[in-house]
Amino acid sequence: MLIFRRLCKFSSQFKESTLTAISPLDGRYASQTAVIKDYFSEYALMKYRIKVEIEWLKFLHSKNMIKQGNSVLNLTALDLTYLDLIYDKFDVTKSFRVKQIESTTNHDVKSIEYYIKEELDKNPILHSMKEYVHFCCTSEDINNIAYSLMMTDAKNNLLMKSLEGVINKLVQLSHDHYNVPMLSRTHGQVASPTTVGKEFANFAHRIRNHSELLRNLKFEAKLNGAVGNYNAHLLAYPNYDWPILSKQFIEELKLKHNPFTTQIEPHDSVALYYSYLNLINNILIGLSRDVWSYISINYFEQKSIKSEVGSSTMPHKVNPIDFENCEGNLGLSNSLAQHFMNKLVISRYQRDLSDSTVMRNHGVCLGYAVVGYRSLIKGLDKISPNYDTILNDLENHWEVLAEPIQQIMRQYGVPNPYEQLKELTRGQKITKDSLREFISKLALPEDVKKKLMTLEPKDYIGNADKMARLI
């Protein structure tokens, strides 16, 4: 009976929809990506479109453009609150009504317009302004602003917080292991020592810099009619400065106004956003591969969880799956990001519809990125330096001190320092004793010789420890 209850509890954690989902974002990873639906689902797109339509309607009212008969319509604060409630109270249940309208119109944005008009019809005062819904707008006036708002909110509320989690973890590892010496590897071969913390600091610095560019990016938007020239606006209200009004409306929404467009806003700022995201993801793929490689040479140990299985046939395995998962998911995110960059900035003549279906996939790109970042943090939480392996490796590679010895020889005028060290060390197994014997024969001041004699690979880290603590 106890087993049955546990099985029922386990089964209740999974909805059938997650097990039959086509995309792993809505299936296997649904618990990690559910919040993205608030920004990039079909319902979310409807709600952002309604927001834009309502804000535009209120803006027109504020400029005394909406008439009731021959008089300017003056709304009370209560009337304006009712307008806001059309947006505020729009929920998933009400979105079904929009889809019902769309089944007749076969046009998603027009369905939003008709839905709002239905809501205005419920109010005897606002009913008279319903023909100003979508006034002088083409669908892309609404769409481009809605998408820019969606992407701004998702960037600020989801993406930046996810990246901050990655940065904070990297900074913590930099500080925790700031003075743990280890061999560098250039071209896969041992090289001058660094510290574990400094290597994490390098990645933290890069991600922090590019995250700031992402944070400060403003999405562009336009509201200038069917082909970008305010044709209908100027015919209806020729005495208004429409470019100024459009700029004012868009900037009040905290977006960047683009004055030169066709029917569509050309998506250059969206492409720039994805170029930053692509770069950040590539850097973190590089980090994942580096950590994976350090695990493979036993520089890092992974915490094993007793209940987990590493291999279906090899019981001993503790695989670096979190870093592999990160690499795979960020690769998927990048494949979409690169398509966005390449496709969205191109449109035939004044517009074609090929961008529409692509724009519906922003949440997919972000979803794979978020899953990747979480996997990376999970993996980084499990690792710790294997001090014995790292120190033994340093002790077995005294040849890395050829670099500092060479520089001292140059400083004191010893002839052919590079060539002497090359002959001694290149392709040779160098020990502490053989290196010290070489030093003892150099024509150097005794105090300098003594300094070189006491130098060990683990101490030759430059300012790596200081840099790791600065991040």
Coordinates of C-alpha atoms in Angstrom, one line a residue:
M1 CA 0.0 0.0 0.0
L2 CA 2.9 2.4 0.8
I3 CA 4.5 1.7 -2.5
F4 CA 1.2 2.3 -4.3
R5 CA 0.8 5.7 -2.5
R6 CA 4.4 6.7 -3.4
L7 CA 3.7 5.7 -7.0
C8 CA 0.6 7.8 -7.1
K9 CA 2.4 10.8 -5.6
F10 CA 5.2 10.4 -8.2
S11 CA 2.7 10.1 -11.1
S12 CA 0.8 13.2 -10.0
Q13 CA 4.0 15.2 -10.4
F14 CA 3.8 14.7 -14.2
K15 CA 1.0 15.8 -16.4
E16 CA 0.3 13.8 -19.5
S17 CA 1.0 16.9 -21.6
T18 CA 4.7 16.9 -20.5
L19 CA 5.1 13.3 -21.4
T20 CA 3.5 13.7 -24.8
A21 CA 5.1 17.1 -25.7
I22 CA 7.0 17.3 -28.9
S23 CA 9.6 19.8 -27.5
P24 CA 11.6 18.9 -24.4
L25 CA 11.1 22.5 -23.3
D26 CA 7.5 21.6 -22.7
G27 CA 8.2 18.1 -21.7
R28 CA 11.4 17.0 -19.9
Y29 CA 12.4 20.5 -19.0
A30 CA 8.9 21.9 -18.4
S31 CA 9.5 22.7 -14.8
Q32 CA 12.5 24.8 -15.7
T33 CA 10.9 26.7 -18.5
A34 CA 7.3 27.2 -17.3
V35 CA 7.9 30.8 -16.4
I36 CA 8.8 31.6 -20.0
K37 CA 5.2 31.1 -21.0
D38 CA 4.4 34.4 -19.2
Y39 CA 6.4 36.1 -22.0
F40 CA 6.4 34.0 -25.1
S41 CA 3.3 31.8 -25.2
E42 CA 0.4 32.5 -27.7
Y43 CA -1.6 33.8 -24.7
A44 CA 1.3 36.1 -23.7
L45 CA 1.5 37.5 -27.2
M46 CA -2.2 38.3 -27.2
K47 CA -1.9 40.1 -23.9
Y48 CA 1.0 42.2 -25.0
R49 CA -0.9 43.1 -28.2
I50 CA -3.9 44.2 -26.1
K51 CA -1.6 46.3 -24.0
V52 CA -0.3 48.1 -27.1
E53 CA -3.7 48.7 -28.5
I54 CA -5.0 50.0 -25.2
E55 CA -2.0 52.3 -24.6
W56 CA -2.4 53.7 -28.2
L57 CA -6.1 54.3 -27.6
K58 CA -5.3 56.2 -24.4
F59 CA -2.6 58.1 -26.1
L60 CA -5.0 59.2 -28.9
H61 CA -7.4 60.3 -26.2
S62 CA -4.7 62.3 -24.4
K63 CA -4.0 64.2 -27.7
N64 CA -7.8 65.1 -28.1
M65 CA -8.1 63.1 -31.3
I66 CA -11.0 60.9 -30.3
K67 CA -14.4 62.5 -31.0
Q68 CA -17.9 61.8 -29.9
G69 CA -20.0 63.3 -32.6
N70 CA -18.5 66.7 -33.3
S71 CA -17.0 67.0 -29.8
V72 CA -13.7 65.7 -28.3
L73 CA -14.4 62.8 -26.1
N74 CA -13.3 63.5 -22.5
L75 CA -12.9 60.4 -20.3
T76 CA -12.9 60.4 -16.6
A77 CA -10.2 58.6 -14.5
L78 CA -12.8 55.8 -13.9
D79 CA -13.3 55.4 -17.7
L80 CA -9.5 55.2 -18.2
T81 CA -9.3 52.6 -15.4
Y82 CA -11.9 50.5 -17.3
L83 CA -9.6 50.6 -20.4
D84 CA -6.7 49.4 -18.3
L85 CA -8.8 46.6 -16.9
I86 CA -9.3 45.2 -20.4
Y87 CA -5.6 44.4 -20.3
D88 CA -5.2 43.7 -16.6
K89 CA -8.0 41.2 -16.5
F90 CA -7.2 39.4 -19.7
D91 CA -6.4 35.8 -18.8
V92 CA -6.1 32.5 -20.5
T93 CA -9.8 31.9 -20.3
K94 CA -10.5 35.1 -22.2
S95 CA -7.8 34.3 -24.7
F96 CA -10.1 31.5 -26.0
R97 CA -12.5 34.2 -27.1
V98 CA -9.8 35.8 -29.2
K99 CA -9.0 32.4 -30.8
Q100 CA -12.7 32.0 -31.5
I101 CA -12.8 35.3 -33.3
E102 CA -9.6 34.4 -35.2
S103 CA -11.3 31.2 -36.4
T104 CA -13.5 33.5 -38.5
T105 CA -11.2 36.3 -39.4
N106 CA -8.1 34.1 -40.0
H107 CA -6.1 37.2 -38.8
D108 CA -4.6 37.2 -35.3
V109 CA -4.1 41.0 -34.8
K110 CA -7.6 41.8 -36.2
S111 CA -9.0 39.3 -33.7
I112 CA -7.4 41.4 -30.9
E113 CA -9.0 44.5 -32.3
Y114 CA -12.4 42.9 -32.4
Y115 CA -12.0 41.5 -28.9
I116 CA -11.3 44.9 -27.5
K117 CA -14.3 46.4 -29.4
E118 CA -16.5 43.7 -27.7
E119 CA -15.2 44.8 -24.3
L120 CA -15.8 48.5 -25.1
D121 CA -19.4 47.7 -26.2
K122 CA -20.0 46.6 -22.6
N123 CA -19.4 50.2 -21.4
P124 CA -21.9 52.8 -22.6
I125 CA -19.4 55.6 -22.6
L126 CA -16.4 53.8 -24.1
H127 CA -18.6 52.2 -26.8
S128 CA -18.4 55.4 -28.7
M129 CA -14.6 55.2 -29.1
K130 CA -14.4 51.7 -30.4
E131 CA -13.6 52.7 -34.0
Y132 CA -10.4 54.4 -32.7
V133 CA -9.1 51.0 -31.7
H134 CA -6.2 50.2 -34.1
F135 CA -6.5 53.7 -35.5
C136 CA -4.1 54.3 -38.4
C137 CA -2.3 51.1 -37.5
T138 CA -1.0 48.3 -39.5
S139 CA -0.7 44.9 -37.8
E140 CA 3.1 45.4 -37.6
D141 CA 2.7 48.6 -35.6
I142 CA 1.1 46.5 -32.9
N143 CA 3.2 43.4 -33.4
N144 CA 6.6 45.1 -33.3
I145 CA 5.9 47.0 -30.2
A146 CA 4.4 44.0 -28.5
Y147 CA 7.4 41.8 -29.3
S148 CA 9.8 44.5 -28.2
L149 CA 8.0 44.8 -24.8
M150 CA 7.9 41.0 -24.5
M151 CA 11.6 40.7 -25.2
T152 CA 12.5 43.6 -22.9
D153 CA 10.5 42.0 -20.0
A154 CA 11.9 38.5 -20.6
K155 CA 15.4 39.9 -20.9
N156 CA 15.2 41.9 -17.6
N157 CA 13.2 39.4 -15.6
L158 CA 14.5 36.0 -16.8
L159 CA 17.6 36.2 -18.9
M160 CA 19.6 38.7 -16.8
K161 CA 18.7 36.9 -13.6
S162 CA 19.9 33.6 -15.1
L163 CA 23.2 35.1 -16.2
E164 CA 23.6 36.8 -12.8
G165 CA 23.3 33.3 -11.3
V166 CA 26.1 32.1 -13.6
I167 CA 28.3 35.1 -12.9
N168 CA 27.8 34.8 -9.1
K169 CA 28.8 31.1 -9.2
L170 CA 32.0 31.9 -11.2
V171 CA 32.9 34.7 -8.9
Q172 CA 32.5 32.4 -5.9
L173 CA 34.7 29.8 -7.5
S174 CA 37.3 32.4 -8.3
H175 CA 37.4 33.6 -4.7
D176 CA 37.3 30.1 -3.2
H177 CA 40.2 28.8 -5.2
Y178 CA 42.1 32.0 -5.8
N179 CA 45.5 30.6 -4.6
V180 CA 45.2 27.0 -5.8
P181 CA 48.1 26.7 -8.3
M182 CA 47.7 24.5 -11.3
L183 CA 49.5 24.0 -14.6
S184 CA 48.1 25.9 -17.6
R185 CA 47.7 24.1 -20.9
T186 CA 48.4 25.9 -24.2
H187 CA 47.9 23.8 -27.3
G188 CA 47.0 21.0 -24.9
Q189 CA 50.6 21.0 -23.5
V190 CA 51.7 22.0 -20.1
A191 CA 52.5 25.7 -19.8
S192 CA 53.3 28.3 -17.1
P193 CA 51.2 27.8 -14.0
T194 CA 48.0 29.8 -13.1
T195 CA 45.5 29.3 -10.4
V196 CA 42.1 27.5 -10.4
G197 CA 40.5 30.7 -9.3
K198 CA 42.1 32.9 -12.0
E199 CA 40.7 30.6 -14.7
F200 CA 37.2 31.0 -13.4
A201 CA 37.7 34.7 -13.1
N202 CA 38.6 34.9 -16.8
F203 CA 35.2 33.6 -17.7
A204 CA 33.4 35.6 -15.0
H205 CA 34.9 38.8 -16.4
R206 CA 33.9 38.0 -20.0
I207 CA 30.3 37.0 -19.1
R208 CA 29.9 40.1 -16.9
N209 CA 31.1 42.4 -19.6
H210 CA 28.8 41.0 -22.3
S211 CA 25.9 40.7 -20.0
E212 CA 26.1 44.5 -19.4
L213 CA 25.9 45.1 -23.1
L214 CA 22.8 42.9 -23.1
R215 CA 21.3 44.6 -20.1
N216 CA 21.7 48.1 -21.7
L217 CA 20.3 47.1 -25.1
K218 CA 17.0 48.8 -25.9
F219 CA 14.7 47.2 -28.5
E220 CA 13.6 49.5 -31.3
A221 CA 10.0 50.0 -32.3
K222 CA 7.9 51.9 -34.8
L223 CA 4.4 53.1 -35.2
N224 CA 4.1 54.8 -38.6
G225 CA 1.5 52.9 -40.6
A226 CA 1.3 50.6 -43.6
V227 CA 4.6 51.5 -45.2
G228 CA 6.4 53.7 -42.7
N229 CA 5.3 57.1 -44.0
Y230 CA 2.3 58.0 -41.8
N231 CA 0.1 58.0 -44.9
A232 CA -3.2 57.5 -43.1
H233 CA -2.2 59.6 -40.1
L234 CA -1.5 62.7 -42.1
L235 CA -4.6 62.4 -44.1
A236 CA -6.8 62.0 -41.0
Y237 CA -5.0 64.6 -38.9
P238 CA -2.7 66.7 -41.1
N239 CA -2.0 69.3 -38.4
Y240 CA -0.3 66.9 -36.0
D241 CA 3.4 66.2 -36.0
W242 CA 3.1 62.4 -36.3
P243 CA 6.8 61.5 -36.2
I244 CA 7.1 63.4 -32.9
L245 CA 4.0 61.8 -31.5
S246 CA 5.1 58.3 -32.6
K247 CA 8.5 58.9 -30.9
Q248 CA 6.8 60.1 -27.7
F249 CA 4.4 57.1 -27.6
I250 CA 7.2 54.6 -28.1
E251 CA 9.6 56.2 -25.6
E252 CA 6.9 56.3 -23.0
L253 CA 6.9 52.5 -23.3
K254 CA 10.7 52.5 -22.6
L255 CA 11.6 51.4 -26.1
K256 CA 13.8 53.1 -28.7
H257 CA 12.1 54.8 -31.5
N258 CA 13.1 53.9 -35.1
P259 CA 12.0 56.7 -37.4
F260 CA 13.1 54.9 -40.7
T261 CA 11.1 51.8 -41.5
T262 CA 9.0 50.1 -44.1
Q263 CA 5.8 48.3 -43.0
I264 CA 7.9 46.4 -40.5
E265 CA 10.5 47.5 -38.0
P266 CA 13.6 45.9 -39.5
H267 CA 14.6 43.9 -36.4
D268 CA 18.2 45.2 -36.3
S269 CA 18.0 45.5 -32.5
V270 CA 16.6 42.0 -32.2
A271 CA 19.6 40.7 -34.3
L272 CA 22.0 42.6 -32.1
Y273 CA 20.4 41.1 -29.0
Y274 CA 20.9 37.6 -30.4
S275 CA 24.5 38.4 -31.4
Y276 CA 25.2 39.2 -27.7
L277 CA 23.3 36.1 -26.6
N278 CA 25.2 33.9 -29.1
L279 CA 28.5 35.3 -27.9
I280 CA 27.6 34.7 -24.2
N281 CA 26.5 31.2 -25.0
N282 CA 29.7 30.4 -26.9
I283 CA 31.8 31.6 -24.0
L284 CA 29.9 29.3 -21.7
I285 CA 30.2 26.4 -24.1
G286 CA 33.9 27.0 -23.9
L287 CA 33.8 27.0 -20.1
S288 CA 31.8 23.8 -20.1
R289 CA 34.3 22.1 -22.4
D290 CA 37.2 23.3 -20.2
V291 CA 35.7 22.0 -17.0
W292 CA 34.8 18.7 -18.7
S293 CA 38.4 18.4 -19.8
Y294 CA 39.7 19.2 -16.3
I295 CA 37.4 16.5 -14.9
S296 CA 38.8 14.0 -17.5
I297 CA 42.4 14.6 -16.3
N298 CA 41.2 14.4 -12.7
Y299 CA 41.9 18.1 -11.8
F300 CA 38.3 18.3 -10.6
E301 CA 36.3 15.8 -8.6
Q302 CA 32.6 15.6 -8.8
K303 CA 30.3 15.0 -5.9
S304 CA 28.5 11.7 -6.5
I305 CA 24.8 11.3 -5.4
K306 CA 24.2 7.8 -4.1
S307 CA 20.8 7.3 -5.8
E308 CA 22.0 8.4 -9.2
V309 CA 23.3 6.1 -12.0
G310 CA 26.2 7.2 -14.2
S311 CA 26.1 4.4 -16.7
S312 CA 23.6 1.6 -17.4
T313 CA 26.4 -0.9 -17.6
M314 CA 29.4 0.6 -15.8
P315 CA 28.6 1.0 -12.1
H316 CA 31.6 3.1 -11.3
K317 CA 30.8 6.0 -13.7
V318 CA 30.3 9.6 -12.4
N319 CA 29.8 11.4 -15.7
P320 CA 30.1 15.2 -16.3
I321 CA 26.6 15.2 -17.7
D322 CA 25.7 18.7 -16.5
F323 CA 28.4 20.3 -18.6
E324 CA 27.5 18.1 -21.6
N325 CA 23.8 19.1 -21.1
C326 CA 24.8 22.8 -21.0
E327 CA 26.9 22.5 -24.1
G328 CA 24.1 20.8 -26.0
N329 CA 21.3 23.1 -24.9
L330 CA 23.4 26.3 -25.5
G331 CA 24.2 24.9 -28.9
L332 CA 20.5 24.6 -29.7
S333 CA 19.9 28.1 -28.4
N334 CA 22.7 29.4 -30.6
S335 CA 21.3 27.6 -33.7
L336 CA 18.1 29.6 -33.3
A337 CA 19.9 32.8 -32.3
Q338 CA 22.0 32.6 -35.5
H339 CA 18.9 32.1 -37.6
F340 CA 17.2 35.1 -36.0
M341 CA 20.3 37.2 -36.8
N342 CA 20.5 36.0 -40.4
K343 CA 16.8 35.9 -41.3
L344 CA 15.0 38.8 -39.5
V345 CA 17.1 41.6 -40.9
I346 CA 15.9 40.7 -44.5
S347 CA 12.5 41.4 -45.8
R348 CA 11.2 41.5 -49.4
Y349 CA 10.3 45.1 -50.5
Q350 CA 8.3 46.8 -47.8
R351 CA 7.5 43.5 -46.1
D352 CA 6.9 39.8 -46.4
L353 CA 5.4 37.5 -43.8
S354 CA 8.4 35.1 -43.4
D355 CA 9.5 36.9 -40.2
S356 CA 6.2 36.2 -38.5
T357 CA 6.6 32.5 -37.9
V358 CA 10.2 33.0 -36.9
M359 CA 9.3 35.7 -34.3
R360 CA 7.1 33.2 -32.6
N361 CA 10.2 31.2 -31.5
H362 CA 11.9 33.7 -29.2
G363 CA 10.8 31.7 -26.2
V364 CA 12.3 28.5 -27.6
C365 CA 15.7 30.2 -28.0
L366 CA 15.5 31.6 -24.5
G367 CA 14.2 28.3 -23.1
Y368 CA 17.3 26.3 -24.3
A369 CA 19.6 29.0 -22.9
V370 CA 17.9 28.9 -19.5
V371 CA 18.1 25.1 -19.3
G372 CA 21.8 25.3 -20.3
Y373 CA 22.6 27.9 -17.7
R374 CA 20.9 25.9 -15.0
S375 CA 22.8 22.8 -16.0
L376 CA 26.0 24.7 -15.9
I377 CA 25.4 26.0 -12.4
K378 CA 24.3 22.5 -11.2
G379 CA 27.6 21.1 -12.6
L380 CA 29.7 23.8 -11.0
D381 CA 28.1 23.2 -7.7
K382 CA 29.3 19.6 -7.8
I383 CA 33.0 20.1 -8.5
S384 CA 36.0 20.7 -6.3
P385 CA 39.7 20.8 -7.1
N386 CA 41.6 17.5 -6.7
Y387 CA 44.5 19.0 -4.8
D388 CA 46.7 15.8 -4.9
T389 CA 46.4 15.5 -8.7
I390 CA 47.0 19.2 -9.3
L391 CA 50.0 19.4 -7.1
N392 CA 51.6 16.2 -8.3
D393 CA 51.2 17.4 -11.9
L394 CA 53.1 20.6 -10.9
E395 CA 55.8 18.6 -9.2
N396 CA 56.3 16.5 -12.3
H397 CA 56.8 19.4 -14.7
W398 CA 59.7 21.4 -13.7
E399 CA 60.3 22.3 -17.3
V400 CA 57.7 25.1 -17.0
L401 CA 60.4 27.1 -15.1
A402 CA 62.4 27.4 -18.3
E403 CA 60.5 30.6 -19.0
P404 CA 61.4 32.5 -15.8
I405 CA 65.0 31.3 -15.8
Q406 CA 65.4 32.4 -19.4
Q407 CA 64.2 35.9 -18.6
I408 CA 66.7 36.2 -15.7
M409 CA 69.5 35.1 -18.0
R410 CA 68.5 37.8 -20.5
Q411 CA 68.4 40.4 -17.7
Y412 CA 72.0 39.6 -16.7
G413 CA 73.4 39.3 -20.2
V414 CA 73.9 35.5 -20.2
P415 CA 74.4 34.6 -23.9
N416 CA 71.7 32.6 -25.8
P417 CA 69.4 32.1 -22.9
Y418 CA 66.4 30.8 -25.0
E419 CA 68.6 28.4 -27.0
Q420 CA 70.2 27.0 -23.8
L421 CA 66.9 26.4 -22.2
K422 CA 65.4 24.9 -25.4
E423 CA 68.3 22.4 -25.6
L424 CA 67.8 21.5 -21.9
T425 CA 64.0 21.2 -21.8
R426 CA 62.3 20.7 -25.2
G427 CA 61.0 17.1 -25.3
Q428 CA 63.0 16.2 -22.2
K429 CA 62.0 15.0 -18.8
I430 CA 63.2 17.7 -16.4
T431 CA 63.5 17.1 -12.7
K432 CA 64.1 19.5 -9.8
D433 CA 67.7 18.3 -9.5
S434 CA 68.5 18.6 -13.2
L435 CA 67.1 22.1 -13.4
R436 CA 69.0 23.2 -10.3
E437 CA 72.2 21.7 -11.6
F438 CA 71.7 23.9 -14.7
I439 CA 71.1 27.0 -12.6
S440 CA 74.2 26.3 -10.5
K441 CA 76.4 26.6 -13.6
L442 CA 75.0 29.9 -14.8
A443 CA 77.1 33.1 -14.6
L444 CA 74.7 34.9 -12.3
P445 CA 75.1 36.7 -9.0
E446 CA 74.8 34.3 -6.1
D447 CA 71.7 35.9 -4.6
V448 CA 70.0 35.6 -8.0
K449 CA 71.0 32.0 -8.2
K450 CA 69.6 31.4 -4.8
K451 CA 66.3 33.0 -5.8
L452 CA 66.0 30.7 -8.8
M453 CA 67.1 27.6 -6.8
T454 CA 64.1 28.1 -4.4
L455 CA 61.6 28.7 -7.1
E456 CA 59.1 25.9 -7.6
P457 CA 56.3 25.4 -10.2
K458 CA 53.6 25.9 -7.6
D459 CA 55.0 29.3 -6.7
Y460 CA 55.4 30.6 -10.3
I461 CA 51.8 32.0 -10.7
G462 CA 52.5 35.6 -11.4
N463 CA 49.6 37.7 -10.1
A464 CA 47.0 35.0 -10.8
D465 CA 45.9 34.9 -7.1
K466 CA 45.5 38.7 -6.9
M467 CA 43.5 38.8 -10.2
A468 CA 41.2 36.0 -9.0
R469 CA 40.3 38.0 -5.9
L470 CA 39.8 41.2 -7.9
I471 CA 36.8 39.9 -9.9

